[in-house]
Amino acid sequence: MRLLPALILLALFVLAGALPARAEVWNYLSGGPGGKRAAAFCELAAEGMACLSLGCSDREELAFSFQPPLPLPGDFTVEFSVDGGPGQAVDFDTPVNRGGPALALWTQDRDGPLAEALKRGRRAALSWEGKSGRQELELTLTGSARSIAQVMQSCPDPRARVADLMAHVQARMAPVCRRAGMAFAPQEGLIEQVDLDRDGREDAVIRWSRAGCGAEAEFCSGTDCDITFLRSDAGGGHTVVLTVPGYDYQVLDLPGFGPDLEVHAAPSACGRTDDNFCALIYHVRAGVHLEIVGRF
């Protein structure tokens, strides 16, 4: 079982013997499993210890992580207020492991100003619906400017967020259609709803060869055309997780191992010249994190 952000932070604090009843400053932590980099703070709330961090790892993109004192079922929202200012709601996805931290992937319009406020402010107030009703937590922001700046410098740019799938396709196709002198006319099957990680929430797949306006010339080479896979986010939008050339795909359910994504592509994708297709196999981790594990 992989350690997730806040659990890594807690483990590092405990190993260092530096997890007091009341934490005094934010800290920048790096290393550990997966190359974690995070700005972190833990504090006692009414129901127990809560931890907030902003970070990334070699396998996880930039995100806020919140570890509530008691496990919360499903997605939940935390409202942030810095130095008594207006509240900022942040939607967190259902924790991958029960009792573990929940993630809110970085969205620039929301999180850029929030991160700046956390860096510049003196205190932050967090509130959420806990097991015994509305919970509130006050955090000092001492040390936050330094540690958050280190995270922003060390983490790669976040992946693109998509608020509306069809609007995203139309924006991408606008210059293609202008060059072709054609109106945007999407074909059936352009956008497909597929639960890629089997979490009960439908993700999305865009087959760019079906976007009209002569899209084949823009997105295809031989039999292979760009296919984009997107994960659904707690806030209702989507995040691009992979674009790969291919002509088909399927999600394989492997008992005891979770699902795999198999993309079918021309044999040249596997360095072959025979007549059999190349199967690109991606392991799908919770939250639709795709990791290629083989080419066959």
CSV table of C-alpha atoms in Angstrom, one decimal, residues 37-173:
chain,number,residue,atom,x,y,z
A,37,ARG,CA,8.0,17.4,-1.6
A,38,ALA,CA,5.6,19.2,0.6
A,39,ALA,CA,4.9,22.2,2.7
A,40,ALA,CA,3.1,20.9,5.8
A,41,PHE,CA,1.4,21.8,9.0
A,42,CYS,CA,-0.4,19.7,11.7
A,43,GLU,CA,-2.6,20.9,14.5
A,44,LEU,CA,-5.1,19.6,17.0
A,45,ALA,CA,-8.8,20.0,16.2
A,46,ALA,CA,-11.8,19.1,18.3
A,47,GLU,CA,-11.9,15.5,16.9
A,48,GLY,CA,-8.1,15.0,16.9
A,49,MET,CA,-5.0,15.8,14.9
A,50,ALA,CA,-5.5,17.3,11.4
A,51,CYS,CA,-2.8,17.9,8.8
A,52,LEU,CA,-2.8,20.2,5.8
A,53,SER,CA,-0.1,20.1,3.1
A,54,LEU,CA,0.7,21.4,-0.4
A,55,GLY,CA,3.0,19.1,-2.4
A,56,CYS,CA,3.7,16.6,-5.1
A,57,SER,CA,5.8,13.5,-5.6
A,58,ASP,CA,7.4,11.7,-8.5
A,59,ARG,CA,4.0,10.0,-9.2
A,60,GLU,CA,1.6,12.6,-7.9
A,61,GLU,CA,1.1,16.1,-9.3
A,62,LEU,CA,0.8,19.3,-7.2
A,63,ALA,CA,-2.2,19.1,-4.8
A,64,PHE,CA,-3.5,20.2,-1.5
A,65,SER,CA,-3.7,17.3,0.9
A,66,PHE,CA,-6.0,17.3,4.0
A,67,GLN,CA,-6.0,14.6,6.7
A,68,PRO,CA,-9.1,15.0,8.9
A,69,PRO,CA,-9.0,13.7,12.4
A,70,LEU,CA,-11.7,11.1,11.7
A,71,PRO,CA,-12.4,9.4,8.3
A,72,LEU,CA,-14.9,11.1,6.1
A,73,PRO,CA,-17.0,9.2,3.6
A,74,GLY,CA,-17.0,10.4,0.0
A,75,ASP,CA,-15.9,13.7,-1.3
A,76,PHE,CA,-15.9,16.7,1.1
A,77,THR,CA,-15.3,20.4,1.1
A,78,VAL,CA,-12.9,22.4,3.3
A,79,GLU,CA,-13.4,26.2,3.5
A,80,PHE,CA,-10.3,28.3,4.0
A,81,SER,CA,-10.2,31.8,5.4
A,82,VAL,CA,-6.9,33.7,5.8
A,83,ASP,CA,-6.7,36.5,8.3
A,84,GLY,CA,-10.5,36.8,8.6
A,85,GLY,CA,-11.0,37.3,4.9
A,86,PRO,CA,-13.7,35.7,2.7
A,87,GLY,CA,-13.9,31.9,2.6
A,88,GLN,CA,-12.5,29.9,-0.2
A,89,ALA,CA,-14.1,26.4,-0.7
A,90,VAL,CA,-11.8,23.6,-1.8
A,91,ASP,CA,-13.3,20.3,-2.9
A,92,PHE,CA,-11.3,17.2,-1.8
A,93,ASP,CA,-11.7,13.8,-3.5
A,94,THR,CA,-12.6,10.7,-1.6
A,95,PRO,CA,-9.5,9.4,0.2
A,96,VAL,CA,-7.9,6.6,-1.7
A,97,ASN,CA,-7.4,4.6,1.5
A,98,ARG,CA,-10.1,4.8,4.2
A,99,GLY,CA,-8.7,7.0,7.0
A,100,GLY,CA,-6.0,8.4,4.7
A,101,PRO,CA,-5.6,12.0,3.4
A,102,ALA,CA,-7.8,13.5,0.7
A,103,LEU,CA,-6.4,15.3,-2.3
A,104,ALA,CA,-7.6,18.5,-4.1
A,105,LEU,CA,-5.6,18.7,-7.3
A,106,TRP,CA,-4.2,22.1,-8.2
A,107,THR,CA,-6.5,24.5,-10.1
A,108,GLN,CA,-4.7,27.7,-10.9
A,109,ASP,CA,-7.7,30.1,-10.7
A,110,ARG,CA,-8.6,28.8,-7.2
A,111,ASP,CA,-5.3,27.6,-5.7
A,112,GLY,CA,-2.9,30.2,-7.1
A,113,PRO,CA,-4.5,33.1,-5.0
A,114,LEU,CA,-5.1,30.7,-2.1
A,115,ALA,CA,-1.4,29.7,-2.0
A,116,GLU,CA,-0.3,33.4,-2.1
A,117,ALA,CA,-2.7,34.2,0.7
A,118,LEU,CA,-1.3,31.3,2.8
A,119,LYS,CA,2.2,32.6,2.1
A,120,ARG,CA,1.4,36.2,3.1
A,121,GLY,CA,-1.0,35.7,5.9
A,122,ARG,CA,-0.6,35.2,9.6
A,123,ARG,CA,-3.3,32.8,10.5
A,124,ALA,CA,-5.8,30.6,8.5
A,125,ALA,CA,-9.1,29.2,9.6
A,126,LEU,CA,-10.4,25.9,8.1
A,127,SER,CA,-13.9,24.5,8.5
A,128,TRP,CA,-15.5,21.2,7.3
A,129,GLU,CA,-18.4,18.9,8.2
A,130,GLY,CA,-16.9,16.3,10.5
A,131,LYS,CA,-18.4,13.2,12.2
A,132,SER,CA,-19.9,15.3,15.0
A,133,GLY,CA,-20.9,18.3,13.0
A,134,ARG,CA,-19.2,21.4,11.8
A,135,GLN,CA,-15.5,21.4,12.6
A,136,GLU,CA,-13.1,24.4,12.8
A,137,LEU,CA,-9.4,24.6,12.9
A,138,GLU,CA,-7.0,27.5,13.2
A,139,LEU,CA,-3.5,27.3,11.7
A,140,THR,CA,-0.5,29.6,12.2
A,141,LEU,CA,1.1,30.5,8.9
A,142,THR,CA,4.5,31.0,10.4
A,143,GLY,CA,7.0,29.5,7.9
A,144,SER,CA,4.4,29.0,5.2
A,145,ALA,CA,6.0,31.6,2.8
A,146,ARG,CA,9.3,29.7,2.7
A,147,SER,CA,8.0,26.2,2.6
A,148,ILE,CA,5.2,26.9,0.0
A,149,ALA,CA,7.8,28.7,-2.2
A,150,GLN,CA,10.1,25.7,-2.0
A,151,VAL,CA,7.2,23.4,-3.1
A,152,MET,CA,6.2,25.6,-6.0
A,153,GLN,CA,9.9,25.7,-7.2
A,154,SER,CA,10.4,21.9,-6.9
A,155,CYS,CA,7.1,20.6,-8.3
A,156,PRO,CA,6.4,20.4,-12.0
A,157,ASP,CA,3.6,22.5,-13.6
A,158,PRO,CA,0.1,21.0,-12.9
A,159,ARG,CA,-1.8,19.2,-15.6
A,160,ALA,CA,-4.4,21.0,-17.6
A,161,ARG,CA,-7.9,21.2,-16.1
A,162,VAL,CA,-11.0,21.0,-18.3
A,163,ALA,CA,-14.2,22.6,-17.0
A,164,ASP,CA,-16.3,21.6,-20.0
A,165,LEU,CA,-15.3,18.8,-22.2
A,166,MET,CA,-17.1,20.0,-25.4
A,167,ALA,CA,-15.8,23.5,-24.9
A,168,HIS,CA,-12.3,22.1,-24.5
A,169,VAL,CA,-12.6,20.3,-27.8
A,170,GLN,CA,-14.1,23.3,-29.6
A,171,ALA,CA,-11.3,25.5,-28.5
A,172,ARG,CA,-8.7,23.0,-29.7
A,173,MET,CA,-10.5,22.5,-33.0
